[in-house]
PDBQT receptor file of N, H, CA, C and O in Angstrom, charges set to zero:
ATOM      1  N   UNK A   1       0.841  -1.201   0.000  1.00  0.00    +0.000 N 
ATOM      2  CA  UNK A   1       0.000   0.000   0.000  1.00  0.00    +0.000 C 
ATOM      3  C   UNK A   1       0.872   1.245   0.000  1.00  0.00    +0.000 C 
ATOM      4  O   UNK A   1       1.668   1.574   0.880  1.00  0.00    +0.000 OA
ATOM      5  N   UNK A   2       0.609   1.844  -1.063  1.00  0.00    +0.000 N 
ATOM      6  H   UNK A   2      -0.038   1.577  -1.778  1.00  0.00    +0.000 HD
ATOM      7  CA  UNK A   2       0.973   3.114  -1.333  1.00  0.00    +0.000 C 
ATOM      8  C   UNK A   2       1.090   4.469  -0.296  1.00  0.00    +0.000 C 
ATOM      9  O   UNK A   2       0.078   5.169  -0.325  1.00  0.00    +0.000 OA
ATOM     10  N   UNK A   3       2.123   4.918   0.571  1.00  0.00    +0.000 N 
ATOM     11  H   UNK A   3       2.945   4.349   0.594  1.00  0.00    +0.000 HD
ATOM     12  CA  UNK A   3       1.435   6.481   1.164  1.00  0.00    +0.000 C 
ATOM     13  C   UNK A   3       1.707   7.472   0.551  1.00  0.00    +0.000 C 
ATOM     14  O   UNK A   3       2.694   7.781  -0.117  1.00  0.00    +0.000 OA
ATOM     15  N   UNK A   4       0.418   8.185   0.894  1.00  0.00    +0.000 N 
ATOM     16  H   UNK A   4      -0.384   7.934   1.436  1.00  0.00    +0.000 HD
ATOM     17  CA  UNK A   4       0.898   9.656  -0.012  1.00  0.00    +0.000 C 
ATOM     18  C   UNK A   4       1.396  10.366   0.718  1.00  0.00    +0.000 C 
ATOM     19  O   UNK A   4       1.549  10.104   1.911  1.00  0.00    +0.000 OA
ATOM     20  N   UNK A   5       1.836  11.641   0.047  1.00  0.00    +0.000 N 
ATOM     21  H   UNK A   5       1.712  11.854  -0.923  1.00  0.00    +0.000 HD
ATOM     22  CA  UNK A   5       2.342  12.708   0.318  1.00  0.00    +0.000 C 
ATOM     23  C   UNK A   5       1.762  13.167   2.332  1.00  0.00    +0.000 C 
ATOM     24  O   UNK A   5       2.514  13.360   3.287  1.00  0.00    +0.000 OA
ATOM     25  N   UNK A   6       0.620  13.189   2.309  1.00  0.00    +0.000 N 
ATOM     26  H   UNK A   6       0.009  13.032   1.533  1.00  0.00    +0.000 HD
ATOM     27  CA  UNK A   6       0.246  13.896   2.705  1.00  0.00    +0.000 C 
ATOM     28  C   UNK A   6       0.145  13.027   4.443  1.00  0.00    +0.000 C 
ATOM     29  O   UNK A   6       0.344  13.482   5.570  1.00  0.00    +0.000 OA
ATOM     30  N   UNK A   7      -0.230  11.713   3.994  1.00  0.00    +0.000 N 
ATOM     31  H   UNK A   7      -0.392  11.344   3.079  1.00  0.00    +0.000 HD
ATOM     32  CA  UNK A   7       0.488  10.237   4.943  1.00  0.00    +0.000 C 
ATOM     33  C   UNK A   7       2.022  10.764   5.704  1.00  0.00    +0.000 C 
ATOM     34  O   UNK A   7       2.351  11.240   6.790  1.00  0.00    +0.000 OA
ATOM     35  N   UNK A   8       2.454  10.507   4.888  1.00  0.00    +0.000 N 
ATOM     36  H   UNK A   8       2.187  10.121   4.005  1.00  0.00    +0.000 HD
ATOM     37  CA  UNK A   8       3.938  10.589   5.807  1.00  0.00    +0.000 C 
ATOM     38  C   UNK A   8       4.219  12.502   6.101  1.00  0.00    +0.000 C 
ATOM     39  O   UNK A   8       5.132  12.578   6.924  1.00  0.00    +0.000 OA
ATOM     40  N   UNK A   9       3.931  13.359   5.861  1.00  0.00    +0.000 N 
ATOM     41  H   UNK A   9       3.190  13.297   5.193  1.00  0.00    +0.000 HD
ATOM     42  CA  UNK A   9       3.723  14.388   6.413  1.00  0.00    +0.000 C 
ATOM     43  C   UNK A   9       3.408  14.750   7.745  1.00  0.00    +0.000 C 
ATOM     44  O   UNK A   9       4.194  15.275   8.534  1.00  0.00    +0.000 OA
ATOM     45  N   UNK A  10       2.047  14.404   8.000  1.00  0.00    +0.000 N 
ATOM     46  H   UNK A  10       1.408  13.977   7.360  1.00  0.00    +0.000 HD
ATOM     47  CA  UNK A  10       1.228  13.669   8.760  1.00  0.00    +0.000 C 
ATOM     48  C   UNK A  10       1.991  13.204   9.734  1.00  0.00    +0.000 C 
ATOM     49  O   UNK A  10       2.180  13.760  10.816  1.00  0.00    +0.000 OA
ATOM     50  N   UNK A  11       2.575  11.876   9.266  1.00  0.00    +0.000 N 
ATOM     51  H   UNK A  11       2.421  11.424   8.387  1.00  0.00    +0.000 HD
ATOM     52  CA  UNK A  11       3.289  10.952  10.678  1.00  0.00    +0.000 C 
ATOM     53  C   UNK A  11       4.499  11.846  11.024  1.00  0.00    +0.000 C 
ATOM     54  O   UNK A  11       4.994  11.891  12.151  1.00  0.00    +0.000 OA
ATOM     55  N   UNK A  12       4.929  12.545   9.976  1.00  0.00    +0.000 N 
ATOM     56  H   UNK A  12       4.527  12.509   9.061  1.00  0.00    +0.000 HD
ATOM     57  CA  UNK A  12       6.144  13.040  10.744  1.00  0.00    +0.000 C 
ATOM     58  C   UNK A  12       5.864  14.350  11.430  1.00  0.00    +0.000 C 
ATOM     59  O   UNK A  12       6.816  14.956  11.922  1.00  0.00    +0.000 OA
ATOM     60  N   UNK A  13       4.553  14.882  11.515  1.00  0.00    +0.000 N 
ATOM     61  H   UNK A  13       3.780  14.389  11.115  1.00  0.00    +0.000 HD
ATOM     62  CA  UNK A  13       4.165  16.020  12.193  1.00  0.00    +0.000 C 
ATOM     63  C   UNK A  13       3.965  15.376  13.766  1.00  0.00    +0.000 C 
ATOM     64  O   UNK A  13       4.338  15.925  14.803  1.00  0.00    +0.000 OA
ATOM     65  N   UNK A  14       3.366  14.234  13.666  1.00  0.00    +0.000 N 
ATOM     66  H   UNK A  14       3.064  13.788  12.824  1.00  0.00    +0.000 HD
ATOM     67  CA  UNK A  14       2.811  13.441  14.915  1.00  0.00    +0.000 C 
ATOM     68  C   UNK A  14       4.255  13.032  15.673  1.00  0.00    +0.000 C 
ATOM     69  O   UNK A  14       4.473  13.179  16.876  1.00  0.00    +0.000 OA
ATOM     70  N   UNK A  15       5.214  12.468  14.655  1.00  0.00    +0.000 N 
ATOM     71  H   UNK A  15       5.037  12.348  13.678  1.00  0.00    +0.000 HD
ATOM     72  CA  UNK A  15       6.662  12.251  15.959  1.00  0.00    +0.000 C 
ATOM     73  C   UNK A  15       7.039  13.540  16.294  1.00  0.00    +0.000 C 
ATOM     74  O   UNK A  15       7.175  13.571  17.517  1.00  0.00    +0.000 OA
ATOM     75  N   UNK A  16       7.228  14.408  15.895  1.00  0.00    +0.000 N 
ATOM     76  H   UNK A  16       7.117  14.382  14.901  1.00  0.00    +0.000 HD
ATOM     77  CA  UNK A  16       7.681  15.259  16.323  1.00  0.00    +0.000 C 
ATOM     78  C   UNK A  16       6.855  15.979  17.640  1.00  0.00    +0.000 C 
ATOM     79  O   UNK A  16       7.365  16.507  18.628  1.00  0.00    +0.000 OA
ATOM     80  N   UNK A  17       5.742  15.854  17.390  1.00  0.00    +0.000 N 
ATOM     81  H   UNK A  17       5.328  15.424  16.588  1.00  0.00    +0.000 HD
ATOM     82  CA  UNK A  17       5.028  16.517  18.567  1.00  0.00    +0.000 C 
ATOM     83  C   UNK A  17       5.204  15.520  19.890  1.00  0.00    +0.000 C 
ATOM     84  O   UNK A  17       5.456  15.880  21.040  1.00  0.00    +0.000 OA
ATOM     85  N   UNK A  18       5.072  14.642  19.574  1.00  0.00    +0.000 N 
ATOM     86  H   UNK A  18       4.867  14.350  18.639  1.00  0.00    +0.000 HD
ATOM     87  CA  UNK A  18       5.616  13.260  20.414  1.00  0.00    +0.000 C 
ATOM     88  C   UNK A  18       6.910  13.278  20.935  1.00  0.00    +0.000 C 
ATOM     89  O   UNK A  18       7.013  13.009  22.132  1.00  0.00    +0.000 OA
ATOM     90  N   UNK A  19       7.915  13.535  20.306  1.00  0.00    +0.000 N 
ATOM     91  H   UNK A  19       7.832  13.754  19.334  1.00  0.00    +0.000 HD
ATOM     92  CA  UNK A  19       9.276  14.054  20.690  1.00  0.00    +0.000 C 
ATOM     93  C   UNK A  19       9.043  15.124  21.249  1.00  0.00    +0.000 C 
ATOM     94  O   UNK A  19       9.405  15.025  22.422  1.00  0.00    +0.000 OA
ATOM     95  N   UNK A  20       8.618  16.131  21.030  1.00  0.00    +0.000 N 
ATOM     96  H   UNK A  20       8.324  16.212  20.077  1.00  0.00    +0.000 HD
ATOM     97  CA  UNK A  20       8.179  17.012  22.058  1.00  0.00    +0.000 C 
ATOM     98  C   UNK A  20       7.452  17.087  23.534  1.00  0.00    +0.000 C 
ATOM     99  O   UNK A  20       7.606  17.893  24.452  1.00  0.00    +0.000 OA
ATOM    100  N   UNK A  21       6.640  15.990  23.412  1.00  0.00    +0.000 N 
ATOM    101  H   UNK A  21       6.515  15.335  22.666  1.00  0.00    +0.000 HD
ATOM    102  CA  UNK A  21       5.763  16.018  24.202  1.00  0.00    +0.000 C 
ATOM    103  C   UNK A  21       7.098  14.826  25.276  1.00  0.00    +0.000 C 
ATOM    104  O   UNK A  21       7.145  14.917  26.502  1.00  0.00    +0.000 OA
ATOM    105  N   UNK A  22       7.503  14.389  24.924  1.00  0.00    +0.000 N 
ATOM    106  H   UNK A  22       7.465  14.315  23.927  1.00  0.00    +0.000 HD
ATOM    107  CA  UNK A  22       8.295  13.730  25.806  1.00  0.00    +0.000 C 
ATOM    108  C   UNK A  22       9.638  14.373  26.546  1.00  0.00    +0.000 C 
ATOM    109  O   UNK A  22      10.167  13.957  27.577  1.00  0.00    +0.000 OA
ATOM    110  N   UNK A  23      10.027  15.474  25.751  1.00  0.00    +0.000 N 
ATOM    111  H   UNK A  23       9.597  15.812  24.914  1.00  0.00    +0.000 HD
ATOM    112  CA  UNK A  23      11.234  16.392  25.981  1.00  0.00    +0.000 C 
ATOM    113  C   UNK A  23      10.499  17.108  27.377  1.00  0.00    +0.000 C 
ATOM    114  O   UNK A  23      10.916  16.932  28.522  1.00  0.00    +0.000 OA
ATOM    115  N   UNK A  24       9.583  17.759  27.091  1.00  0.00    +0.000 N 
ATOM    116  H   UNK A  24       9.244  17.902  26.161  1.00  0.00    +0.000 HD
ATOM    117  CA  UNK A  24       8.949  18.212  28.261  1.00  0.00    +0.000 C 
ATOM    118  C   UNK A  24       8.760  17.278  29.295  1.00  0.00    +0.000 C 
ATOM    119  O   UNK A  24       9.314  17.479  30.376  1.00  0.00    +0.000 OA
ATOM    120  N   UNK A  25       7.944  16.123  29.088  1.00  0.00    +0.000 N 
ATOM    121  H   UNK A  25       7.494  15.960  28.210  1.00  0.00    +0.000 HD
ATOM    122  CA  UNK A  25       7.537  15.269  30.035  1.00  0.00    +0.000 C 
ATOM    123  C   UNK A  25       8.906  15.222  31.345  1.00  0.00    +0.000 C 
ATOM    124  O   UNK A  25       8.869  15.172  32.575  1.00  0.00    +0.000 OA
ATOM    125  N   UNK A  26       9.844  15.261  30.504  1.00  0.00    +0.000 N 
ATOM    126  H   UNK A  26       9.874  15.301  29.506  1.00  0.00    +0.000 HD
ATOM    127  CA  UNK A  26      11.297  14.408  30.938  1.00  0.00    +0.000 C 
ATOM    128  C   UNK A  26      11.652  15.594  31.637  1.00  0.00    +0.000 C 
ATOM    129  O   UNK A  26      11.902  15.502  32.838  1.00  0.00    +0.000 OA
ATOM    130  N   UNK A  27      11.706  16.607  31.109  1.00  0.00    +0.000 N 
ATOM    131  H   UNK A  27      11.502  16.682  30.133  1.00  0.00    +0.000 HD
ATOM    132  CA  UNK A  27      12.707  18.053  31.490  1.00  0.00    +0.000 C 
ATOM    133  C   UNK A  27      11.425  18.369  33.675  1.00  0.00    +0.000 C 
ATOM    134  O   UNK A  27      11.825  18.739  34.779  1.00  0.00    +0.000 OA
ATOM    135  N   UNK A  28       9.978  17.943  33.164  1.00  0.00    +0.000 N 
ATOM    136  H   UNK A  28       9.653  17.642  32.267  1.00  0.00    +0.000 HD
ATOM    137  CA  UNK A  28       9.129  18.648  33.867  1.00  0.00    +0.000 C 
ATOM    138  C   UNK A  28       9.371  17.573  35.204  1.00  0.00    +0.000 C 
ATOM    139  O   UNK A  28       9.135  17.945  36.354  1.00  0.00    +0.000 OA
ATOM    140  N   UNK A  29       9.862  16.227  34.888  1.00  0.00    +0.000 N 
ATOM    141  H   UNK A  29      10.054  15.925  33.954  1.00  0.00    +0.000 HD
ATOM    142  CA  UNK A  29       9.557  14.901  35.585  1.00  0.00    +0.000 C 
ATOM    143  C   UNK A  29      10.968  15.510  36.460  1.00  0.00    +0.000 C 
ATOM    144  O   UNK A  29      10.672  15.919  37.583  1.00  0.00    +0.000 OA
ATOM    145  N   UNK A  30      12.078  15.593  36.185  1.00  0.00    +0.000 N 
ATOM    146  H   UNK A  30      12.318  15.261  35.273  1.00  0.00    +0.000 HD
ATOM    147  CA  UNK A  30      13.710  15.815  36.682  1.00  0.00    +0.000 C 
ATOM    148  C   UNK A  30      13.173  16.944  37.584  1.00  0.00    +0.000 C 
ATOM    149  O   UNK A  30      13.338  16.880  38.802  1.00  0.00    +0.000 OA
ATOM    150  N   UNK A  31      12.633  17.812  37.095  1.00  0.00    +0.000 N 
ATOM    151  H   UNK A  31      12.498  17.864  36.105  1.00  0.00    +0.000 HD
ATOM    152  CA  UNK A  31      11.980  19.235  37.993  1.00  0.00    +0.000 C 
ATOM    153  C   UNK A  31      11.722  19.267  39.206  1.00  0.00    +0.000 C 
ATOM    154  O   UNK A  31      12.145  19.923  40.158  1.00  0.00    +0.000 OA
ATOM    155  N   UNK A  32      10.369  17.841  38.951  1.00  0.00    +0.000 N 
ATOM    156  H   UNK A  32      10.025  17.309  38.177  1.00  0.00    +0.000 HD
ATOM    157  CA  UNK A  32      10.185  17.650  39.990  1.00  0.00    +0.000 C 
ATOM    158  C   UNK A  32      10.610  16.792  41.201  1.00  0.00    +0.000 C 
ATOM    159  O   UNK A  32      10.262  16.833  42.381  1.00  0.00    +0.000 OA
ATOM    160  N   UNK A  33      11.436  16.037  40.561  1.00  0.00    +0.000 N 
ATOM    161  H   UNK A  33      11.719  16.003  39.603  1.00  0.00    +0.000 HD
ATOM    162  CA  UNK A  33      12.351  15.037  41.587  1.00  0.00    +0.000 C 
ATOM    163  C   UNK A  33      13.542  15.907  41.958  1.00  0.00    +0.000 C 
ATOM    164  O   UNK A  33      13.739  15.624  43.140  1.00  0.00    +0.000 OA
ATOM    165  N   UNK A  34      14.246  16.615  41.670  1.00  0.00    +0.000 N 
ATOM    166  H   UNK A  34      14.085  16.845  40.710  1.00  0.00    +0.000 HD
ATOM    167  CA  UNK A  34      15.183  17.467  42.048  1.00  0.00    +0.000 C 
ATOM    168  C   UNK A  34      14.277  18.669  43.175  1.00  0.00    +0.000 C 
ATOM    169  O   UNK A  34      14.915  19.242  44.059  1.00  0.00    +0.000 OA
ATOM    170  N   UNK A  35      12.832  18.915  42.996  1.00  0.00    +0.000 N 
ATOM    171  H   UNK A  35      12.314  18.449  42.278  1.00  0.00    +0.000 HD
ATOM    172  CA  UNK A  35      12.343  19.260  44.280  1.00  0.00    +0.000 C 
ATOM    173  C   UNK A  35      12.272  18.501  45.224  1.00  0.00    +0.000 C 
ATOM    174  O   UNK A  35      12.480  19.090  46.285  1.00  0.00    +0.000 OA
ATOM    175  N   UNK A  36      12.043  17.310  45.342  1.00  0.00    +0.000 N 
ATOM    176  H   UNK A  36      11.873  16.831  44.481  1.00  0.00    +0.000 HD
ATOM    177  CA  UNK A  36      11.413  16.518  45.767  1.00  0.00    +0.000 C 
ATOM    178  C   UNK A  36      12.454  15.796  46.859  1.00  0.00    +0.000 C 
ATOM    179  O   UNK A  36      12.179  15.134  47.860  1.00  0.00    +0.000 OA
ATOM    180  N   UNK A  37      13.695  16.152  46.320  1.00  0.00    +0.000 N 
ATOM    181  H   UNK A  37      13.919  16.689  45.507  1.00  0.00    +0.000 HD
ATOM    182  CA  UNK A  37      15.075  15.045  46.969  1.00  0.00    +0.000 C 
ATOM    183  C   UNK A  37      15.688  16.436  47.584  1.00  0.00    +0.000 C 
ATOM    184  O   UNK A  37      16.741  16.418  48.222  1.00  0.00    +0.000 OA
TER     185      UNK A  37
């Protein structure tokens, strides 16, 4: 099965926000354990 253009666009808009959304997760998670200890 064929993807188009607009398919893999798409997915690579979604990792990236995902990579994002995890950069934060990570940066916000350390935040709070470095309060925490």
């Amino acid at each position: 099965m064929m993807q188009t253009i607009e398919d893999i666009y798409e997915e690579q808009i979604v990792s990236q926000i995902i990579d994002n959304l995890n950069k934060n997760y990570s940066t916000e998670l350390a935040e709070l354990v470095d309060m925490t200890f």
